[in-house]
Amino acid sequence: MTDATTTPTDLTALTALQTGDGRDGMLGPYGSRLLHGWYDTGRAAGLDEHLRRYGPPPFPRTAAAADRLVRAVDDAGLTGRGGAAFPTGRKLRTVAGGRGTAVVVANGMESEPASRKDETLLDLAPHLVLDGITLAAAAVGADVAHLCLPRTRQNQAQALREAVEERRRVGLAPVPVQVHELPHHYVSSEETSLVRWLNGGDARPLATPPRPFEKGVGRRPTLIDNVETLAHLALIARYGPHWFRGAGRPDAAGTTLVTLSGALRTPGVYEVEMGLPLGQLLDIAGGPAEPLGSVLLGGFFGSWLPAEQAVRVPFAKQDLAALGAGPGAGVIVALPARTCGLAETARVLGHLAAQSARQCGPCRLGLPAVAADFADLAWGRVTPEAVRRLEDRAALLAGRGACRHPDGASRFATTALRVFADDVRHHLRLGPCASAGDEPVLPVSDSPAPDDQEWR
């Protein structure tokens, strides 16, 4: 486990907080799968140790074997762990059926400031991810793969290059994997941003269609998957779909990595079964350190929920969707009751406005206007008319942008206005609350908006 707000260097195990005892299809004694090796040893897995534990990846050598792998992923019910939760088997099959030789892109960018799961996974189990990349390449018929990381993690990028080279020397590189370091801006992890950058352009989103699975890197069919998704694929290839479904629920299968932070006793990255109530996930992180007022799900593109409602809902796409929320990339932030949720939201919206690609009207004009309105609400004096204008502007962002950036900002803002309605009324009557100037709970960067050169 690692502190969710720092680079994962202190890898002290908090095994007493883990659930599971090795039964019901679980791989390890702590209910872990992806992080099982680390729980076993307390250290990151090198290639020799990885091969002793798992053996070489079962690389499919024929078209029939590749099709069996795709069917196994389908039957397992694996969905993407990067935010969209799209069925992974369906994505594999679509790319495999495209016109031309496919390309695989592993997304380890993790530009969500409140997330540390991908960074942690790549530190602790890099060869599971690299297994997944080569297996996915075989499944879709790709002849090259790319692993994309942010430039802020140069040491990790170098370690992964060394791991790739070590695998090549021992014959575990049927498909070459290239490690890239991209600009680390909020929208640079969007799948079309990766395609644009790998094609020699800026790390900014592209308008679609065509989608990357049709024409992506080099205008070839391109599979883009989150690194956690690919690590799960590597285990499904070894142990099968029935094993994978031994954790979670029929409609939310397997385990997932979550970053738990905020007012919790032991914040960090945890591996949990899908479908557990959110209150149980908070307990895995030691439980609340103080009374909670709300919970943020999904990060800066996510949704606010009142704490008393959030703790009861299962962490599964279907259950969360009924509340206008989703699991996203596994970000869960517990906000103390004493904290001003409007101030927290205003800081994030200012960050999202600064980090936009500025390629369309909603990002160049609408999002800065919403961020400014929210700042007035959080720290200034506003009228009921100004609040109604803010509500209208936030709603107008959704569905109008060149990418999903305005949609995420709209969801974040509109759920804040609903969940923090009492705070809105307080600010209207009396001005900012006493806690509006407190130290932020959400990790918001005050970096200026990137200039044109910084997108390359």
PDB file of C-alpha atoms in Angstrom, residues 4-186:
ATOM      1  CA  ALA A   4      -2.311   8.045  -2.362  1.00  0.00           C
ATOM      2  CA  THR A   5      -0.769  11.507  -2.577  1.00  0.00           C
ATOM      3  CA  THR A   6       2.893  10.540  -2.978  1.00  0.00           C
ATOM      4  CA  THR A   7       5.088   8.499  -5.254  1.00  0.00           C
ATOM      5  CA  PRO A   8       4.921   4.849  -4.114  1.00  0.00           C
ATOM      6  CA  THR A   9       8.337   4.333  -2.593  1.00  0.00           C
ATOM      7  CA  ASP A  10       7.425   3.228   0.925  1.00  0.00           C
ATOM      8  CA  LEU A  11       6.006  -0.239   0.320  1.00  0.00           C
ATOM      9  CA  THR A  12       5.234  -1.296   3.895  1.00  0.00           C
ATOM     10  CA  ALA A  13       2.518  -3.966   3.792  1.00  0.00           C
ATOM     11  CA  LEU A  14      -0.710  -3.391   5.673  1.00  0.00           C
ATOM     12  CA  THR A  15      -1.782  -6.988   5.263  1.00  0.00           C
ATOM     13  CA  ALA A  16      -4.010  -7.037   8.339  1.00  0.00           C
ATOM     14  CA  LEU A  17      -6.443  -4.834   6.474  1.00  0.00           C
ATOM     15  CA  GLN A  18      -6.772  -7.189   3.520  1.00  0.00           C
ATOM     16  CA  THR A  19      -9.704  -9.551   3.114  1.00  0.00           C
ATOM     17  CA  GLY A  20      -9.869 -13.082   1.733  1.00  0.00           C
ATOM     18  CA  ASP A  21      -8.238 -16.316   2.769  1.00  0.00           C
ATOM     19  CA  GLY A  22      -7.327 -18.044  -0.484  1.00  0.00           C
ATOM     20  CA  ARG A  23     -10.703 -19.732  -1.078  1.00  0.00           C
ATOM     21  CA  ASP A  24     -13.336 -19.052  -3.736  1.00  0.00           C
ATOM     22  CA  GLY A  25     -10.902 -18.691  -6.606  1.00  0.00           C
ATOM     23  CA  MET A  26      -8.657 -16.116  -4.976  1.00  0.00           C
ATOM     24  CA  LEU A  27      -5.017 -16.464  -5.900  1.00  0.00           C
ATOM     25  CA  GLY A  28      -3.386 -15.321  -2.675  1.00  0.00           C
ATOM     26  CA  PRO A  29      -3.936 -15.289   1.066  1.00  0.00           C
ATOM     27  CA  TYR A  30      -4.833 -11.590   1.197  1.00  0.00           C
ATOM     28  CA  GLY A  31      -7.578 -11.563  -1.406  1.00  0.00           C
ATOM     29  CA  SER A  32      -5.106 -10.089  -3.892  1.00  0.00           C
ATOM     30  CA  ARG A  33      -4.330 -11.098  -7.451  1.00  0.00           C
ATOM     31  CA  LEU A  34      -2.401  -8.389  -9.241  1.00  0.00           C
ATOM     32  CA  LEU A  35      -0.505  -7.533  -6.054  1.00  0.00           C
ATOM     33  CA  HIS A  36      -0.265 -11.111  -4.772  1.00  0.00           C
ATOM     34  CA  GLY A  37       3.446 -11.351  -5.506  1.00  0.00           C
ATOM     35  CA  TRP A  38       4.213  -8.237  -3.553  1.00  0.00           C
ATOM     36  CA  TYR A  39       2.182  -9.442  -0.567  1.00  0.00           C
ATOM     37  CA  ASP A  40       4.173 -12.657  -0.711  1.00  0.00           C
ATOM     38  CA  THR A  41       7.583 -10.986  -0.643  1.00  0.00           C
ATOM     39  CA  GLY A  42       7.203  -7.295   0.210  1.00  0.00           C
ATOM     40  CA  ARG A  43       9.196  -6.289  -2.862  1.00  0.00           C
ATOM     41  CA  ALA A  44       8.701  -5.636  -6.551  1.00  0.00           C
ATOM     42  CA  ALA A  45       8.917  -8.730  -8.761  1.00  0.00           C
ATOM     43  CA  GLY A  46      11.908  -9.128 -11.087  1.00  0.00           C
ATOM     44  CA  LEU A  47      11.675 -11.362 -14.142  1.00  0.00           C
ATOM     45  CA  ASP A  48      13.151 -14.473 -12.499  1.00  0.00           C
ATOM     46  CA  GLU A  49      10.752 -14.272  -9.579  1.00  0.00           C
ATOM     47  CA  HIS A  50       7.860 -13.504 -11.899  1.00  0.00           C
ATOM     48  CA  LEU A  51       8.596 -16.594 -14.006  1.00  0.00           C
ATOM     49  CA  ARG A  52       8.959 -18.818 -10.942  1.00  0.00           C
ATOM     50  CA  ARG A  53       5.538 -17.698  -9.744  1.00  0.00           C
ATOM     51  CA  TYR A  54       3.579 -17.650 -13.006  1.00  0.00           C
ATOM     52  CA  GLY A  55       5.672 -19.356 -15.672  1.00  0.00           C
ATOM     53  CA  PRO A  56       6.062 -17.823 -19.144  1.00  0.00           C
ATOM     54  CA  PRO A  57       3.002 -16.153 -20.656  1.00  0.00           C
ATOM     55  CA  PRO A  58       0.905 -18.650 -22.679  1.00  0.00           C
ATOM     56  CA  PHE A  59       1.510 -16.832 -25.951  1.00  0.00           C
ATOM     57  CA  PRO A  60      -0.996 -18.013 -28.608  1.00  0.00           C
ATOM     58  CA  ARG A  61       0.876 -19.147 -31.711  1.00  0.00           C
ATOM     59  CA  THR A  62      -2.085 -19.746 -34.023  1.00  0.00           C
ATOM     60  CA  ALA A  63      -5.205 -17.857 -35.043  1.00  0.00           C
ATOM     61  CA  ALA A  64      -7.346 -20.468 -33.285  1.00  0.00           C
ATOM     62  CA  ALA A  65      -5.402 -20.027 -30.038  1.00  0.00           C
ATOM     63  CA  ALA A  66      -5.706 -16.250 -30.298  1.00  0.00           C
ATOM     64  CA  ASP A  67      -9.459 -16.618 -30.743  1.00  0.00           C
ATOM     65  CA  ARG A  68      -9.629 -18.859 -27.660  1.00  0.00           C
ATOM     66  CA  LEU A  69      -7.847 -16.172 -25.639  1.00  0.00           C
ATOM     67  CA  VAL A  70     -10.346 -13.542 -26.754  1.00  0.00           C
ATOM     68  CA  ARG A  71     -13.231 -15.871 -25.851  1.00  0.00           C
ATOM     69  CA  ALA A  72     -11.696 -16.443 -22.406  1.00  0.00           C
ATOM     70  CA  VAL A  73     -11.531 -12.685 -21.803  1.00  0.00           C
ATOM     71  CA  ASP A  74     -15.140 -12.388 -22.982  1.00  0.00           C
ATOM     72  CA  ASP A  75     -16.274 -15.187 -20.674  1.00  0.00           C
ATOM     73  CA  ALA A  76     -14.361 -13.677 -17.751  1.00  0.00           C
ATOM     74  CA  GLY A  77     -16.369 -10.475 -18.002  1.00  0.00           C
ATOM     75  CA  LEU A  78     -13.257  -8.286 -17.797  1.00  0.00           C
ATOM     76  CA  THR A  79     -13.976  -4.602 -18.352  1.00  0.00           C
ATOM     77  CA  GLY A  80     -11.551  -1.732 -18.789  1.00  0.00           C
ATOM     78  CA  ARG A  81      -9.976  -0.393 -15.600  1.00  0.00           C
ATOM     79  CA  GLY A  82      -9.008   2.977 -17.019  1.00  0.00           C
ATOM     80  CA  GLY A  83     -12.360   4.706 -16.586  1.00  0.00           C
ATOM     81  CA  ALA A  84     -14.840   3.699 -19.303  1.00  0.00           C
ATOM     82  CA  ALA A  85     -15.361   0.070 -18.122  1.00  0.00           C
ATOM     83  CA  PHE A  86     -15.853  -1.106 -21.722  1.00  0.00           C
ATOM     84  CA  PRO A  87     -15.899  -4.910 -22.208  1.00  0.00           C
ATOM     85  CA  THR A  88     -12.305  -5.887 -22.980  1.00  0.00           C
ATOM     86  CA  GLY A  89     -13.144  -8.982 -25.034  1.00  0.00           C
ATOM     87  CA  ARG A  90     -15.369  -6.957 -27.339  1.00  0.00           C
ATOM     88  CA  LYS A  91     -12.601  -4.418 -27.866  1.00  0.00           C
ATOM     89  CA  LEU A  92     -10.079  -7.176 -28.653  1.00  0.00           C
ATOM     90  CA  ARG A  93     -12.420  -8.757 -31.179  1.00  0.00           C
ATOM     91  CA  THR A  94     -13.167  -5.445 -32.893  1.00  0.00           C
ATOM     92  CA  VAL A  95      -9.492  -4.575 -33.353  1.00  0.00           C
ATOM     93  CA  ALA A  96      -8.643  -8.119 -34.465  1.00  0.00           C
ATOM     94  CA  GLY A  97     -11.306  -7.835 -37.172  1.00  0.00           C
ATOM     95  CA  GLY A  98     -10.067  -4.488 -38.472  1.00  0.00           C
ATOM     96  CA  ARG A  99      -8.456  -3.829 -41.836  1.00  0.00           C
ATOM     97  CA  GLY A 100      -4.677  -3.998 -41.662  1.00  0.00           C
ATOM     98  CA  THR A 101      -2.117  -5.127 -39.085  1.00  0.00           C
ATOM     99  CA  ALA A 102      -3.053  -3.976 -35.616  1.00  0.00           C
ATOM    100  CA  VAL A 103      -1.102  -1.934 -33.038  1.00  0.00           C
ATOM    101  CA  VAL A 104      -1.371  -2.203 -29.238  1.00  0.00           C
ATOM    102  CA  VAL A 105      -1.056   0.796 -26.917  1.00  0.00           C
ATOM    103  CA  ALA A 106      -0.838   0.289 -23.137  1.00  0.00           C
ATOM    104  CA  ASN A 107      -2.042   3.393 -21.308  1.00  0.00           C
ATOM    105  CA  GLY A 108      -0.102   4.039 -18.102  1.00  0.00           C
ATOM    106  CA  MET A 109      -0.439   7.828 -18.210  1.00  0.00           C
ATOM    107  CA  GLU A 110      -2.696   8.125 -15.140  1.00  0.00           C
ATOM    108  CA  SER A 111      -3.198  11.882 -15.425  1.00  0.00           C
ATOM    109  CA  GLU A 112      -5.932  11.799 -12.759  1.00  0.00           C
ATOM    110  CA  PRO A 113      -4.243  13.629  -9.824  1.00  0.00           C
ATOM    111  CA  ALA A 114      -6.028  11.570  -7.150  1.00  0.00           C
ATOM    112  CA  SER A 115      -4.989   8.206  -8.630  1.00  0.00           C
ATOM    113  CA  ARG A 116      -1.835   6.172  -7.971  1.00  0.00           C
ATOM    114  CA  LYS A 117      -2.981   2.666  -8.956  1.00  0.00           C
ATOM    115  CA  ASP A 118      -1.244   2.382 -12.335  1.00  0.00           C
ATOM    116  CA  GLU A 119       2.014   3.816 -11.048  1.00  0.00           C
ATOM    117  CA  THR A 120       1.918   1.353  -8.140  1.00  0.00           C
ATOM    118  CA  LEU A 121       1.098  -1.626 -10.379  1.00  0.00           C
ATOM    119  CA  LEU A 122       3.934  -0.817 -12.767  1.00  0.00           C
ATOM    120  CA  ASP A 123       6.325  -0.509  -9.836  1.00  0.00           C
ATOM    121  CA  LEU A 124       5.314  -3.756  -8.126  1.00  0.00           C
ATOM    122  CA  ALA A 125       4.276  -6.097 -10.954  1.00  0.00           C
ATOM    123  CA  PRO A 126       5.766  -4.741 -14.193  1.00  0.00           C
ATOM    124  CA  HIS A 127       6.032  -8.166 -15.838  1.00  0.00           C
ATOM    125  CA  LEU A 128       2.322  -8.883 -15.415  1.00  0.00           C
ATOM    126  CA  VAL A 129       1.660  -5.737 -17.423  1.00  0.00           C
ATOM    127  CA  LEU A 130       4.270  -6.660 -20.037  1.00  0.00           C
ATOM    128  CA  ASP A 131       2.774 -10.168 -20.249  1.00  0.00           C
ATOM    129  CA  GLY A 132      -0.616  -8.602 -20.860  1.00  0.00           C
ATOM    130  CA  ILE A 133       0.739  -6.343 -23.578  1.00  0.00           C
ATOM    131  CA  THR A 134       2.281  -9.248 -25.524  1.00  0.00           C
ATOM    132  CA  LEU A 135      -0.805 -11.435 -25.062  1.00  0.00           C
ATOM    133  CA  ALA A 136      -3.097  -8.652 -26.262  1.00  0.00           C
ATOM    134  CA  ALA A 137      -0.836  -8.155 -29.266  1.00  0.00           C
ATOM    135  CA  ALA A 138      -1.143 -11.843 -30.122  1.00  0.00           C
ATOM    136  CA  ALA A 139      -4.914 -11.728 -29.674  1.00  0.00           C
ATOM    137  CA  VAL A 140      -5.359  -8.887 -32.179  1.00  0.00           C
ATOM    138  CA  GLY A 141      -2.509  -9.786 -34.542  1.00  0.00           C
ATOM    139  CA  ALA A 142      -0.356  -6.753 -33.726  1.00  0.00           C
ATOM    140  CA  ASP A 143       3.297  -6.536 -34.749  1.00  0.00           C
ATOM    141  CA  VAL A 144       4.272  -3.699 -32.386  1.00  0.00           C
ATOM    142  CA  ALA A 145       3.184  -2.396 -28.996  1.00  0.00           C
ATOM    143  CA  HIS A 146       3.638   0.918 -27.203  1.00  0.00           C
ATOM    144  CA  LEU A 147       3.657   1.564 -23.447  1.00  0.00           C
ATOM    145  CA  CYS A 148       2.842   5.219 -22.683  1.00  0.00           C
ATOM    146  CA  LEU A 149       3.944   6.845 -19.426  1.00  0.00           C
ATOM    147  CA  PRO A 150       4.115  10.461 -18.221  1.00  0.00           C
ATOM    148  CA  ARG A 151       7.442  12.278 -18.356  1.00  0.00           C
ATOM    149  CA  THR A 152       7.182  12.886 -14.636  1.00  0.00           C
ATOM    150  CA  ARG A 153       8.043   9.204 -13.997  1.00  0.00           C
ATOM    151  CA  GLN A 154      11.419   8.977 -15.720  1.00  0.00           C
ATOM    152  CA  ASN A 155      12.840   6.424 -13.266  1.00  0.00           C
ATOM    153  CA  GLN A 156       9.893   4.120 -13.812  1.00  0.00           C
ATOM    154  CA  ALA A 157      10.162   4.499 -17.581  1.00  0.00           C
ATOM    155  CA  GLN A 158      13.824   3.534 -17.454  1.00  0.00           C
ATOM    156  CA  ALA A 159      13.094   0.506 -15.244  1.00  0.00           C
ATOM    157  CA  LEU A 160      10.448  -0.646 -17.717  1.00  0.00           C
ATOM    158  CA  ARG A 161      12.818  -0.252 -20.659  1.00  0.00           C
ATOM    159  CA  GLU A 162      15.291  -2.457 -18.800  1.00  0.00           C
ATOM    160  CA  ALA A 163      12.537  -5.000 -18.129  1.00  0.00           C
ATOM    161  CA  VAL A 164      11.590  -5.016 -21.814  1.00  0.00           C
ATOM    162  CA  GLU A 165      15.233  -5.578 -22.795  1.00  0.00           C
ATOM    163  CA  GLU A 166      15.622  -8.378 -20.232  1.00  0.00           C
ATOM    164  CA  ARG A 167      12.580 -10.133 -21.678  1.00  0.00           C
ATOM    165  CA  ARG A 168      13.990  -9.760 -25.191  1.00  0.00           C
ATOM    166  CA  ARG A 169      17.252 -11.410 -24.159  1.00  0.00           C
ATOM    167  CA  VAL A 170      15.477 -14.504 -22.796  1.00  0.00           C
ATOM    168  CA  GLY A 171      13.065 -14.854 -25.715  1.00  0.00           C
ATOM    169  CA  LEU A 172       9.932 -13.394 -24.094  1.00  0.00           C
ATOM    170  CA  ALA A 173       9.446 -10.614 -26.629  1.00  0.00           C
ATOM    171  CA  PRO A 174       7.449 -12.030 -29.551  1.00  0.00           C
ATOM    172  CA  VAL A 175       6.215  -8.487 -30.202  1.00  0.00           C
ATOM    173  CA  PRO A 176       8.511  -5.464 -29.643  1.00  0.00           C
ATOM    174  CA  VAL A 177       7.332  -3.126 -26.869  1.00  0.00           C
ATOM    175  CA  GLN A 178       8.402   0.519 -27.041  1.00  0.00           C
ATOM    176  CA  VAL A 179       8.264   2.640 -23.870  1.00  0.00           C
ATOM    177  CA  HIS A 180       7.357   6.299 -24.397  1.00  0.00           C
ATOM    178  CA  GLU A 181       7.303   9.329 -22.103  1.00  0.00           C
ATOM    179  CA  LEU A 182       4.538  11.801 -22.943  1.00  0.00           C
ATOM    180  CA  PRO A 183       3.599  15.267 -21.671  1.00  0.00           C
ATOM    181  CA  HIS A 184       1.752  14.960 -18.380  1.00  0.00           C
ATOM    182  CA  HIS A 185      -1.373  17.064 -18.805  1.00  0.00           C
ATOM    183  CA  TYR A 186      -4.882  16.087 -17.745  1.00  0.00           C
TER     184      TYR A 186
END
